[in-house]
Amino acid sequence: MILRIHPTSADASRVLAERILQIAGNASGLVNIALSGGSTPAQMFRLWASEYSARTPWERIRFFWVDERCVPPEDAESNYGMTKRNLLDLAPIPPENVFRIHGENDPASEAQRYAAQAECLIPGTVFDIVLLGVGEDGHTASIFPGQETLLTAAQTYAVGVHPTSGQRRVTLTGQPLIKASRLCFLAAGRSKRKVVAELSALSGAGPAIWVARNALHPVELFTDAEAGALLRDQPGS
Ligand code: 6PG
Protein backbone atom coordinates (compact mmCIF):
# COMPACT_ATOMS: atom_id res chain seq x y z
CA MET A 1 0.00 0.00 0.00
CA ILE A 2 1.44 3.30 -1.14
CA LEU A 3 0.18 5.93 1.30
CA ARG A 4 -0.16 9.48 0.01
CA ILE A 5 -1.33 11.58 2.96
CA HIS A 6 -1.76 15.32 2.60
CA PRO A 7 -2.95 18.12 4.91
CA THR A 8 -6.38 18.61 3.33
CA SER A 9 -8.80 16.71 1.13
CA ALA A 10 -8.20 19.30 -1.58
CA ASP A 11 -4.45 18.58 -1.40
CA ALA A 12 -5.09 14.83 -1.63
CA SER A 13 -7.47 15.40 -4.54
CA ARG A 14 -4.87 17.45 -6.40
CA VAL A 15 -2.20 14.80 -5.90
CA LEU A 16 -4.60 12.17 -7.22
CA ALA A 17 -5.40 14.32 -10.26
CA GLU A 18 -1.65 14.73 -10.88
CA ARG A 19 -1.24 10.93 -10.60
CA ILE A 20 -3.98 10.36 -13.17
CA LEU A 21 -2.27 12.84 -15.52
CA GLN A 22 1.03 11.01 -15.01
CA ILE A 23 -0.56 7.66 -15.88
CA ALA A 24 -2.34 9.11 -18.91
CA GLY A 25 0.85 10.86 -20.02
CA ASN A 26 2.81 7.61 -19.86
CA ALA A 27 0.15 5.73 -21.83
CA SER A 28 0.49 5.61 -25.61
CA GLY A 29 -3.20 5.19 -26.41
CA LEU A 30 -6.58 5.08 -24.75
CA VAL A 31 -6.82 5.16 -20.95
CA ASN A 32 -9.77 3.30 -19.46
CA ILE A 33 -10.66 4.67 -16.04
CA ALA A 34 -13.44 3.44 -13.75
CA LEU A 35 -14.82 6.01 -11.34
CA SER A 36 -16.51 5.50 -8.00
CA GLY A 37 -19.30 7.68 -6.70
CA GLY A 38 -20.35 8.76 -3.27
CA SER A 39 -19.41 12.22 -2.01
CA THR A 40 -15.62 12.17 -1.70
CA PRO A 41 -14.74 12.20 -5.42
CA ALA A 42 -16.83 15.35 -6.14
CA GLN A 43 -14.11 17.70 -4.90
CA MET A 44 -11.42 15.87 -6.85
CA PHE A 45 -13.56 15.94 -10.02
CA ARG A 46 -14.13 19.70 -9.69
CA LEU A 47 -10.43 20.36 -9.16
CA TRP A 48 -9.53 18.09 -12.08
CA ALA A 49 -11.94 19.96 -14.37
CA SER A 50 -10.82 23.42 -13.20
CA GLU A 51 -7.09 23.21 -12.45
CA TYR A 52 -5.89 20.32 -14.62
CA SER A 53 -8.12 20.40 -17.66
CA ALA A 54 -5.58 21.96 -20.02
CA ARG A 55 -3.05 19.25 -19.13
CA THR A 56 -5.48 16.37 -19.54
CA PRO A 57 -5.66 14.41 -22.82
CA TRP A 58 -9.45 14.15 -22.58
CA GLU A 59 -9.71 12.68 -26.08
CA ARG A 60 -7.76 9.61 -24.93
CA ILE A 61 -9.56 8.97 -21.65
CA ARG A 62 -12.64 6.69 -21.56
CA PHE A 63 -14.83 6.98 -18.49
CA PHE A 64 -16.52 3.94 -16.98
CA TRP A 65 -18.07 3.48 -13.56
CA VAL A 66 -17.09 1.18 -10.70
CA ASP A 67 -20.66 1.16 -9.54
CA GLU A 68 -23.99 2.89 -9.90
CA ARG A 69 -27.04 3.16 -7.77
CA CYS A 70 -30.11 1.71 -9.51
CA VAL A 71 -31.80 5.06 -9.99
CA PRO A 72 -32.26 7.32 -13.05
CA PRO A 73 -29.31 9.58 -13.96
CA GLU A 74 -31.16 12.69 -12.82
CA ASP A 75 -31.71 11.22 -9.34
CA ALA A 76 -29.68 12.91 -6.57
CA GLU A 77 -28.31 9.47 -5.69
CA SER A 78 -26.85 8.84 -9.16
CA ASN A 79 -23.07 8.46 -9.32
CA TYR A 80 -23.20 9.39 -13.00
CA GLY A 81 -25.23 12.48 -12.11
CA MET A 82 -22.68 13.51 -9.48
CA THR A 83 -19.84 12.99 -11.97
CA LYS A 84 -21.72 14.92 -14.68
CA ARG A 85 -22.23 17.92 -12.38
CA ASN A 86 -18.65 17.96 -11.09
CA LEU A 87 -16.61 16.79 -14.08
CA LEU A 88 -18.32 15.80 -17.32
CA ASP A 89 -20.13 19.11 -17.78
CA LEU A 90 -17.06 21.16 -16.77
CA ALA A 91 -14.39 19.73 -19.07
CA PRO A 92 -14.11 19.13 -22.86
CA ILE A 93 -14.78 15.40 -22.55
CA PRO A 94 -16.02 13.80 -25.78
CA PRO A 95 -19.47 12.30 -25.05
CA GLU A 96 -18.45 9.15 -26.95
CA ASN A 97 -15.81 8.58 -24.25
CA VAL A 98 -18.41 8.32 -21.48
CA PHE A 99 -19.93 4.91 -20.75
CA ARG A 100 -22.47 5.25 -17.98
CA ILE A 101 -24.23 2.42 -16.18
CA HIS A 102 -27.96 2.76 -16.91
CA GLY A 103 -29.22 2.91 -13.36
CA GLU A 104 -32.77 3.26 -14.63
CA ASN A 105 -32.71 -0.25 -16.09
CA ASP A 106 -33.40 -3.59 -14.43
CA PRO A 107 -30.30 -4.16 -12.22
CA ALA A 108 -29.50 -7.74 -13.25
CA SER A 109 -30.00 -7.01 -16.96
CA GLU A 110 -27.93 -3.82 -16.73
CA ALA A 111 -25.11 -5.63 -14.92
CA GLN A 112 -25.02 -8.10 -17.81
CA ARG A 113 -25.20 -5.37 -20.46
CA TYR A 114 -22.51 -3.23 -18.89
CA ALA A 115 -20.24 -6.22 -18.25
CA ALA A 116 -20.48 -7.17 -21.94
CA GLN A 117 -19.69 -3.58 -22.94
CA ALA A 118 -16.66 -3.39 -20.64
CA GLU A 119 -15.40 -6.80 -21.77
CA CYS A 120 -15.75 -5.72 -25.40
CA LEU A 121 -14.10 -2.29 -25.04
CA ILE A 122 -11.35 -3.00 -22.51
CA PRO A 123 -8.62 -5.52 -23.34
CA GLY A 124 -8.86 -8.32 -20.77
CA THR A 125 -11.24 -6.07 -18.85
CA VAL A 126 -8.15 -4.63 -17.18
CA PHE A 127 -8.85 -1.02 -16.31
CA ASP A 128 -5.85 1.30 -16.47
CA ILE A 129 -7.08 3.12 -13.38
CA VAL A 130 -9.81 2.28 -10.87
CA LEU A 131 -10.75 5.06 -8.47
CA LEU A 132 -12.23 3.63 -5.27
CA GLY A 133 -13.72 5.05 -2.13
CA VAL A 134 -14.16 3.22 1.14
CA GLY A 135 -17.15 3.23 3.43
CA GLU A 136 -16.93 3.43 7.22
CA ASP A 137 -18.17 -0.17 7.23
CA GLY A 138 -15.25 -1.22 5.07
CA HIS A 139 -17.16 -1.56 1.81
CA THR A 140 -15.76 -0.45 -1.52
CA ALA A 141 -17.46 -0.19 -4.89
CA SER A 142 -20.89 -1.53 -3.95
CA ILE A 143 -19.51 -4.64 -2.33
CA PHE A 144 -20.68 -4.52 1.26
CA PRO A 145 -19.75 -6.63 4.28
CA GLY A 146 -21.85 -9.80 4.13
CA GLN A 147 -21.85 -9.73 0.32
CA GLU A 148 -18.29 -10.99 -0.05
CA THR A 149 -19.38 -13.51 -2.71
CA LEU A 150 -19.19 -10.53 -5.08
CA LEU A 151 -15.42 -10.51 -4.52
CA THR A 152 -15.01 -13.87 -6.24
CA ALA A 153 -18.01 -13.71 -8.60
CA ALA A 154 -17.46 -14.90 -12.17
CA GLN A 155 -19.37 -11.94 -13.62
CA THR A 156 -17.53 -8.68 -14.35
CA TYR A 157 -20.44 -6.63 -12.98
CA ALA A 158 -23.12 -7.86 -10.59
CA VAL A 159 -25.89 -6.53 -8.36
CA GLY A 160 -25.07 -5.42 -4.82
CA VAL A 161 -27.54 -4.26 -2.20
CA HIS A 162 -27.00 -1.44 0.29
CA PRO A 163 -27.38 -3.15 3.69
CA THR A 164 -29.46 -0.47 5.36
CA SER A 165 -31.39 1.20 2.56
CA GLY A 166 -31.87 -1.95 0.49
CA GLN A 167 -30.96 0.12 -2.56
CA ARG A 168 -29.72 -2.07 -5.39
CA ARG A 169 -26.49 -1.17 -7.11
CA VAL A 170 -24.68 -2.40 -10.22
CA THR A 171 -21.07 -2.99 -9.17
CA LEU A 172 -17.74 -4.10 -10.55
CA THR A 173 -16.84 -7.37 -8.85
CA GLY A 174 -13.68 -8.37 -7.03
CA GLN A 175 -11.76 -10.04 -9.81
CA PRO A 176 -11.72 -7.12 -12.30
CA LEU A 177 -11.05 -4.83 -9.34
CA ILE A 178 -7.88 -6.64 -8.29
CA LYS A 179 -6.72 -7.00 -11.92
CA ALA A 180 -6.70 -3.21 -12.48
CA SER A 181 -3.35 -1.79 -13.52
CA ARG A 182 -3.68 0.85 -10.82
CA LEU A 183 -6.05 0.95 -7.86
CA CYS A 184 -6.36 4.37 -6.28
CA PHE A 185 -8.33 4.77 -3.06
CA LEU A 186 -9.44 8.29 -2.13
CA ALA A 187 -10.67 8.80 1.43
CA ALA A 188 -10.94 11.97 3.47
CA GLY A 189 -12.37 13.26 6.71
CA ARG A 190 -12.42 12.26 10.34
CA SER A 191 -15.12 9.62 9.82
CA LYS A 192 -12.69 7.55 7.72
CA ARG A 193 -9.91 7.41 10.37
CA LYS A 194 -10.55 3.77 11.30
CA VAL A 195 -10.89 2.40 7.78
CA VAL A 196 -7.90 4.41 6.55
CA ALA A 197 -5.76 3.03 9.38
CA GLU A 198 -6.90 -0.51 8.55
CA LEU A 199 -6.47 -0.01 4.81
CA SER A 200 -2.99 1.44 5.12
CA ALA A 201 -1.93 -1.49 7.29
CA LEU A 202 -3.90 -4.02 5.20
CA SER A 203 -5.25 -5.22 8.51
CA GLY A 204 -8.79 -6.15 9.41
CA ALA A 205 -11.62 -7.54 7.33
CA GLY A 206 -14.09 -6.13 4.85
CA PRO A 207 -14.28 -5.84 1.06
CA ALA A 208 -11.97 -2.81 0.76
CA ILE A 209 -9.22 -4.58 2.69
CA TRP A 210 -9.72 -7.77 0.65
CA VAL A 211 -9.38 -5.81 -2.61
CA ALA A 212 -6.27 -3.96 -1.41
CA ARG A 213 -4.72 -7.17 -0.05
CA ASN A 214 -5.38 -9.20 -3.23
CA ALA A 215 -4.62 -6.53 -5.81
CA LEU A 216 -2.22 -7.71 -8.50
CA HIS A 217 -0.51 -4.32 -8.66
CA PRO A 218 0.56 -1.78 -6.02
CA VAL A 219 -2.39 0.03 -4.45
CA GLU A 220 -2.29 3.75 -3.71
CA LEU A 221 -4.22 5.43 -0.90
CA PHE A 222 -4.77 9.17 -1.22
CA THR A 223 -5.98 10.68 2.03
CA ASP A 224 -5.88 13.76 4.25
CA ALA A 225 -4.62 14.45 7.76
CA GLU A 226 -8.13 14.16 9.21
CA ALA A 227 -8.59 10.61 7.91
CA GLY A 228 -4.96 9.77 8.62
CA ALA A 229 -5.19 10.89 12.25
CA LEU A 230 -4.70 7.34 13.58
CA LEU A 231 -1.61 6.72 11.49
CA ARG A 232 1.62 7.01 13.43
CA ASP A 233 3.86 10.03 12.74
CA GLN A 234 1.34 11.65 10.46
CA PRO A 235 0.06 15.23 10.55
CA GLY A 236 -2.96 15.45 12.78
CA SER A 237 -2.13 12.25 14.68
C1 6PG B 1 -20.91 4.62 -3.96
C2 6PG B 1 -19.43 4.44 -4.02
C3 6PG B 1 -18.97 3.89 -2.71
C4 6PG B 1 -18.23 5.02 -2.04
C5 6PG B 1 -18.09 4.81 -0.57
C6 6PG B 1 -17.54 6.07 0.10
O1 6PG B 1 -21.61 4.34 -4.93
O2 6PG B 1 -21.35 5.11 -2.90
O3 6PG B 1 -18.95 3.81 -5.08
O4 6PG B 1 -18.14 2.76 -2.77
O5 6PG B 1 -16.95 5.15 -2.64
O6 6PG B 1 -19.39 4.53 -0.06
O7 6PG B 1 -18.50 7.08 -0.08
P1 6PG B 1 -18.24 8.59 0.40
O8 6PG B 1 -17.20 9.14 -0.52
O9 6PG B 1 -19.57 9.26 0.25
O10 6PG B 1 -17.76 8.51 1.83
Tab-separated table of N, CA and C in Angstrom, residues 70 105-114 157-159 168 170:
chain	number	residue	atom	x	y	z
A	70	CYS	N	-29.065	2.033	-8.536
A	70	CYS	CA	-30.113	1.705	-9.505
A	70	CYS	C	-31.235	2.750	-9.436
A	105	ASN	N	-32.319	1.057	-15.554
A	105	ASN	CA	-32.710	-0.255	-16.089
A	105	ASN	C	-32.821	-1.306	-14.978
A	106	ASP	N	-33.359	-2.466	-15.366
A	106	ASP	CA	-33.403	-3.585	-14.427
A	106	ASP	C	-31.975	-3.915	-13.997
A	107	PRO	N	-31.694	-3.988	-12.688
A	107	PRO	CA	-30.303	-4.164	-12.216
A	107	PRO	C	-29.565	-5.353	-12.801
A	108	ALA	N	-30.202	-6.526	-12.767
A	108	ALA	CA	-29.502	-7.737	-13.252
A	108	ALA	C	-29.224	-7.634	-14.752
A	109	SER	N	-30.196	-7.145	-15.499
A	109	SER	CA	-30.003	-7.006	-16.960
A	109	SER	C	-28.923	-5.981	-17.257
A	110	GLU	N	-28.924	-4.877	-16.487
A	110	GLU	CA	-27.926	-3.818	-16.727
A	110	GLU	C	-26.527	-4.299	-16.357
A	111	ALA	N	-26.431	-5.087	-15.298
A	111	ALA	CA	-25.110	-5.633	-14.918
A	111	ALA	C	-24.559	-6.484	-16.061
A	112	GLN	N	-25.447	-7.248	-16.689
A	112	GLN	CA	-25.016	-8.098	-17.813
A	112	GLN	C	-24.623	-7.235	-19.013
A	113	ARG	N	-25.478	-6.229	-19.309
A	113	ARG	CA	-25.196	-5.368	-20.460
A	113	ARG	C	-23.890	-4.643	-20.303
A	114	TYR	N	-23.701	-4.055	-19.112
A	114	TYR	CA	-22.509	-3.233	-18.891
A	114	TYR	C	-21.251	-4.101	-18.842
A	157	TYR	N	-19.572	-7.498	-13.791
A	157	TYR	CA	-20.441	-6.630	-12.983
A	157	TYR	C	-21.584	-7.471	-12.442
A	158	ALA	N	-22.033	-7.125	-11.231
A	158	ALA	CA	-23.122	-7.863	-10.592
A	158	ALA	C	-23.965	-6.876	-9.797
A	159	VAL	N	-24.969	-7.391	-9.133
A	159	VAL	CA	-25.886	-6.533	-8.362
A	159	VAL	C	-25.553	-6.637	-6.877
A	168	ARG	N	-30.540	-1.215	-4.549
A	168	ARG	CA	-29.725	-2.070	-5.385
A	168	ARG	C	-28.715	-1.241	-6.183
A	170	VAL	N	-25.477	-1.612	-9.285
A	170	VAL	CA	-24.677	-2.398	-10.218
A	170	VAL	C	-23.223	-2.137	-9.859
